């Protein structure tokens, strides 16, 4: 799912890498294959490896020579992905005239619909997206999820996160009974909820919709595989199954 979404979106190599690792860890933990003692023993080593790999990816994406290992270069990914990603939020909270207390709820749904349409069907879709009016608030790329909350929902933006909690709870209940819901639950928890803090609402919403579409394709593909191979392909069991013993 992460690979297909990455190819489709062609965006965010660094955050894609981190989230893919998070999804893998969440999946292994829920399935009982990553008990706490393994996390405590191997966690520091794995964290160091992921941190190093993330830094190398950052250097490649930034077109910076890997031979330049100054303190500024080492700390720059932290600054870019934390401080700079909140520039849009700071610009909004310090200037109330840039957003409405009532928000623009319908623009959110309209933007998600337009943004999800393949570009070959709507080449000029960027000009139709309401959110692009605020592109100048994030000159370095990452757009704060809380900033998007103010733009789309105004003072009611906490309701959006309350709804996300309801969706997560709903997916959790279904994930205990069905393997495909289990896939969506892990993706939603480890990918979508993390990504909205760094990329705002549009990119994560599009990727979540694409993920649902991919899962639906896989569900349809199963009977096709059964006919072609003469057997039913194995699937991931829901996490209500007994976990693997530590």
Short mmCIF file of C-alpha atoms in Angstrom, two decimals:
data_model
loop_
_atom_site.label_atom_id
_atom_site.label_comp_id
_atom_site.label_asym_id
_atom_site.label_seq_id
_atom_site.Cartn_x
_atom_site.Cartn_y
_atom_site.Cartn_z
CA UNK A 1 0.00 0.00 0.00
CA UNK A 2 2.76 2.43 0.90
CA UNK A 3 4.67 1.67 -2.30
CA UNK A 4 1.64 2.05 -4.55
CA UNK A 5 0.59 5.25 -2.82
CA UNK A 6 4.12 6.61 -3.13
CA UNK A 7 4.25 5.87 -6.84
CA UNK A 8 0.83 7.43 -7.30
CA UNK A 9 1.56 10.59 -5.32
CA UNK A 10 5.29 11.04 -6.12
CA UNK A 11 5.66 13.03 -2.93
CA UNK A 12 7.37 12.87 0.44
CA UNK A 13 10.16 10.30 0.22
CA UNK A 14 11.28 11.00 3.79
CA UNK A 15 7.87 10.87 5.41
CA UNK A 16 6.92 7.84 3.30
CA UNK A 17 9.95 6.00 4.63
CA UNK A 18 9.24 6.84 8.27
CA UNK A 19 5.55 5.98 8.01
CA UNK A 20 6.24 2.69 6.25
CA UNK A 21 8.51 1.71 9.13
CA UNK A 22 5.83 2.75 11.64
CA UNK A 23 3.19 0.71 9.83
CA UNK A 24 5.46 -2.34 9.83
CA UNK A 25 6.16 -2.00 13.56
CA UNK A 26 2.48 -1.46 14.38
CA UNK A 27 1.52 -4.51 12.32
CA UNK A 28 4.16 -6.71 13.96
CA UNK A 29 3.17 -5.54 17.45
CA UNK A 30 -0.57 -6.08 16.94
CA UNK A 31 0.06 -9.53 15.48
CA UNK A 32 2.07 -10.45 18.56
CA UNK A 33 5.34 -10.79 16.66
CA UNK A 34 7.02 -7.88 18.39
CA UNK A 35 6.67 -8.28 22.18
CA UNK A 36 7.75 -5.56 24.57
CA UNK A 37 11.04 -7.26 25.48
CA UNK A 38 12.12 -7.24 21.83
CA UNK A 39 11.22 -3.57 21.53
CA UNK A 40 13.34 -2.76 24.59
CA UNK A 41 16.30 -4.85 23.41
CA UNK A 42 16.32 -4.07 19.69
CA UNK A 43 14.50 -0.72 19.77
CA UNK A 44 17.54 1.53 20.31
CA UNK A 45 19.48 -0.20 17.52
CA UNK A 46 16.52 -0.08 15.14
CA UNK A 47 15.89 3.57 16.00
CA UNK A 48 19.49 4.47 15.23
CA UNK A 49 19.32 2.63 11.92
CA UNK A 50 16.07 4.33 10.89
CA UNK A 51 17.44 7.72 11.96
CA UNK A 52 20.59 7.21 9.87
CA UNK A 53 18.62 5.99 6.85
CA UNK A 54 16.20 8.93 7.18
CA UNK A 55 19.10 11.35 7.29
CA UNK A 56 20.65 9.84 4.16
CA UNK A 57 17.30 10.09 2.36
CA UNK A 58 17.04 13.70 3.49
CA UNK A 59 20.46 14.51 2.06
CA UNK A 60 19.59 12.85 -1.25
CA UNK A 61 16.25 14.67 -1.48
CA UNK A 62 17.89 17.97 -0.56
CA UNK A 63 20.62 17.53 -3.22
CA UNK A 64 23.23 17.97 -0.50
CA UNK A 65 26.57 16.23 -0.72
CA UNK A 66 26.80 13.40 1.82
CA UNK A 67 30.35 14.56 2.54
CA UNK A 68 29.04 17.67 4.31
CA UNK A 69 28.40 16.53 7.90
CA UNK A 70 28.20 19.81 9.78
CA UNK A 71 26.10 20.24 12.91
CA UNK A 72 23.72 22.41 10.90
CA UNK A 73 23.20 19.65 8.32
CA UNK A 74 22.67 17.02 11.00
CA UNK A 75 20.00 19.07 12.78
CA UNK A 76 18.35 20.48 9.66
CA UNK A 77 15.93 17.55 9.13
CA UNK A 78 14.60 18.04 12.67
CA UNK A 79 14.12 21.75 12.02
CA UNK A 80 12.47 21.23 8.64
CA UNK A 81 10.08 18.53 9.80
CA UNK A 82 9.13 20.17 13.10
CA UNK A 83 9.61 23.92 13.32
CA UNK A 84 9.18 24.77 9.64
CA UNK A 85 6.13 22.53 9.29
CA UNK A 86 4.38 24.79 11.82
CA UNK A 87 5.03 28.02 9.91
CA UNK A 88 1.55 27.84 8.39
CA UNK A 89 -0.06 27.53 11.82
CA UNK A 90 1.93 30.46 13.22
CA UNK A 91 0.92 32.61 10.25
CA UNK A 92 -2.76 31.86 10.86
CA UNK A 93 -2.94 32.28 14.63
CA UNK A 94 -1.09 35.61 14.43
CA UNK A 95 -3.44 36.95 11.74
CA UNK A 96 -7.10 36.17 12.33
CA UNK A 97 -8.08 37.86 9.07
CA UNK A 98 -6.60 34.92 7.13
CA UNK A 99 -9.23 32.44 8.36
CA UNK A 100 -12.90 32.36 9.29
CA UNK A 101 -14.27 31.29 12.67
CA UNK A 102 -16.99 29.34 10.83
CA UNK A 103 -14.45 27.66 8.54
CA UNK A 104 -15.08 26.39 5.02
CA UNK A 105 -16.33 22.85 5.55
CA UNK A 106 -17.75 22.39 2.08
CA UNK A 107 -14.45 23.53 0.57
CA UNK A 108 -12.73 20.67 2.39
CA UNK A 109 -14.94 18.03 0.80
CA UNK A 110 -14.69 19.80 -2.55
CA UNK A 111 -10.89 19.96 -2.33
CA UNK A 112 -10.63 16.27 -1.42
CA UNK A 113 -12.85 15.35 -4.37
CA UNK A 114 -10.88 17.49 -6.82
CA UNK A 115 -7.49 16.44 -5.44
CA UNK A 116 -8.41 12.76 -5.78
CA UNK A 117 -9.29 13.05 -9.47
CA UNK A 118 -6.40 11.76 -11.63
CA UNK A 119 -4.52 14.63 -13.20
CA UNK A 120 -4.91 13.27 -16.74
CA UNK A 121 -8.69 13.66 -16.30
CA UNK A 122 -8.41 17.17 -14.83
CA UNK A 123 -5.05 18.73 -15.78
CA UNK A 124 -5.86 22.10 -14.22
CA UNK A 125 -7.18 20.80 -10.93
CA UNK A 126 -4.61 22.76 -8.94
CA UNK A 127 -6.32 26.01 -9.89
CA UNK A 128 -9.66 24.70 -8.56
CA UNK A 129 -8.44 23.71 -5.09
CA UNK A 130 -9.43 26.23 -2.43
CA UNK A 131 -6.51 25.26 -0.19
CA UNK A 132 -3.99 26.54 -2.73
CA UNK A 133 -4.94 30.07 -1.74
CA UNK A 134 -2.92 29.44 1.41
CA UNK A 135 0.14 27.92 -0.30
CA UNK A 136 2.25 30.96 0.60
CA UNK A 137 1.89 30.10 4.30
CA UNK A 138 4.14 27.06 3.84
CA UNK A 139 6.96 28.03 1.45
CA UNK A 140 9.04 25.01 2.49
CA UNK A 141 6.40 22.38 1.81
CA UNK A 142 4.99 20.79 4.96
CA UNK A 143 1.62 22.20 6.05
CA UNK A 144 0.48 21.90 9.66
CA UNK A 145 -2.62 19.80 10.23
CA UNK A 146 -3.85 22.27 12.84
CA UNK A 147 -3.52 25.08 10.29
CA UNK A 148 -5.71 23.11 7.91
CA UNK A 149 -8.15 22.64 10.77
CA UNK A 150 -8.49 26.42 11.16
CA UNK A 151 -8.85 26.93 7.41
CA UNK A 152 -11.50 24.30 6.80
CA UNK A 153 -13.33 24.08 10.14
CA UNK A 154 -12.50 27.31 11.96
CA UNK A 155 -13.08 27.14 15.70
CA UNK A 156 -14.85 23.81 15.21
CA UNK A 157 -11.64 22.07 14.14
CA UNK A 158 -11.52 19.93 17.35
CA UNK A 159 -14.69 18.23 16.05
CA UNK A 160 -12.63 16.88 13.14
CA UNK A 161 -10.27 15.09 15.51
CA UNK A 162 -13.20 13.81 17.56
CA UNK A 163 -14.61 12.29 14.35
CA UNK A 164 -11.22 10.72 13.62
CA UNK A 165 -11.40 9.06 17.03
CA UNK A 166 -14.84 7.68 16.21
CA UNK A 167 -13.55 6.35 12.88
CA UNK A 168 -10.56 4.72 14.57
CA UNK A 169 -12.85 3.05 17.13
CA UNK A 170 -15.17 1.88 14.35
CA UNK A 171 -12.27 0.42 12.36
CA UNK A 172 -10.91 -1.24 15.50
CA UNK A 173 -14.14 -3.13 16.13
CA UNK A 174 -14.28 -4.37 12.55
CA UNK A 175 -10.58 -5.18 12.45
CA UNK A 176 -11.12 -7.78 15.16
CA UNK A 177 -13.44 -9.74 12.86
CA UNK A 178 -12.10 -9.25 9.33
CA UNK A 179 -8.59 -9.24 7.87
CA UNK A 180 -9.25 -6.49 5.32
CA UNK A 181 -10.59 -4.13 7.98
CA UNK A 182 -7.47 -5.03 9.96
CA UNK A 183 -5.30 -3.75 7.10
CA UNK A 184 -7.25 -0.50 6.94
CA UNK A 185 -7.11 -0.09 10.73
CA UNK A 186 -3.31 -0.41 10.82
CA UNK A 187 -2.93 1.96 7.88
CA UNK A 188 -5.32 4.52 9.38
CA UNK A 189 -3.65 4.44 12.79
CA UNK A 190 0.01 4.40 11.76
CA UNK A 191 -0.18 6.38 8.53
CA UNK A 192 -3.17 8.69 8.21
CA UNK A 193 -3.23 9.96 11.81
CA UNK A 194 0.51 10.65 11.67
CA UNK A 195 0.55 12.22 8.22
CA UNK A 196 -2.12 14.87 8.85
CA UNK A 197 0.18 16.51 11.39
CA UNK A 198 2.83 17.11 8.74
CA UNK A 199 0.96 17.29 5.42
CA UNK A 200 -2.38 18.81 6.35
CA UNK A 201 -5.62 17.16 5.28
CA UNK A 202 -5.61 16.85 1.49
CA UNK A 203 -2.68 14.52 0.84
CA UNK A 204 -3.57 12.11 3.69
CA UNK A 205 -7.25 12.10 2.63
CA UNK A 206 -6.32 11.29 -0.95
CA UNK A 207 -3.98 8.52 0.15
CA UNK A 208 -6.61 7.04 2.46
CA UNK A 209 -9.13 6.98 -0.38
CA UNK A 210 -6.52 5.38 -2.65
CA UNK A 211 -5.79 2.79 0.04
CA UNK A 212 -9.47 1.86 0.28
CA UNK A 213 -9.55 1.54 -3.52
CA UNK A 214 -6.46 -0.69 -3.53
CA UNK A 215 -7.93 -2.93 -0.81
CA UNK A 216 -11.16 -3.22 -2.82
CA UNK A 217 -9.12 -4.25 -5.87
CA UNK A 218 -7.34 -6.90 -3.80
CA UNK A 219 -10.64 -8.22 -2.49
CA UNK A 220 -11.94 -8.57 -6.05
CA UNK A 221 -8.63 -10.10 -7.16
CA UNK A 222 -8.84 -12.96 -4.65
CA UNK A 223 -11.52 -14.98 -6.48
CA UNK A 224 -9.63 -14.36 -9.73
CA UNK A 225 -6.48 -15.86 -8.16
CA UNK A 226 -8.54 -18.76 -6.88
CA UNK A 227 -9.76 -19.51 -10.39
CA UNK A 228 -6.31 -19.14 -11.96
CA UNK A 229 -4.33 -21.03 -9.31
CA UNK A 230 -6.99 -23.50 -8.29
CA UNK A 231 -6.66 -22.54 -4.64
CA UNK A 232 -7.49 -19.72 -2.30
CA UNK A 233 -4.58 -17.36 -1.58
CA UNK A 234 -3.58 -16.94 2.05
CA UNK A 235 -4.69 -13.76 3.82
CA UNK A 236 -3.79 -11.91 6.98
CA UNK A 237 -5.90 -12.96 9.93
CA UNK A 238 -7.55 -10.29 12.08
CA UNK A 239 -5.69 -9.44 15.26
CA UNK A 240 -8.31 -11.13 17.42
CA UNK A 241 -6.40 -14.33 16.65
CA UNK A 242 -4.14 -15.63 19.45
CA UNK A 243 -0.84 -13.75 19.32
CA UNK A 244 2.44 -15.50 18.75
CA UNK A 245 4.04 -16.41 22.05
CA UNK A 246 7.04 -14.36 23.08
#
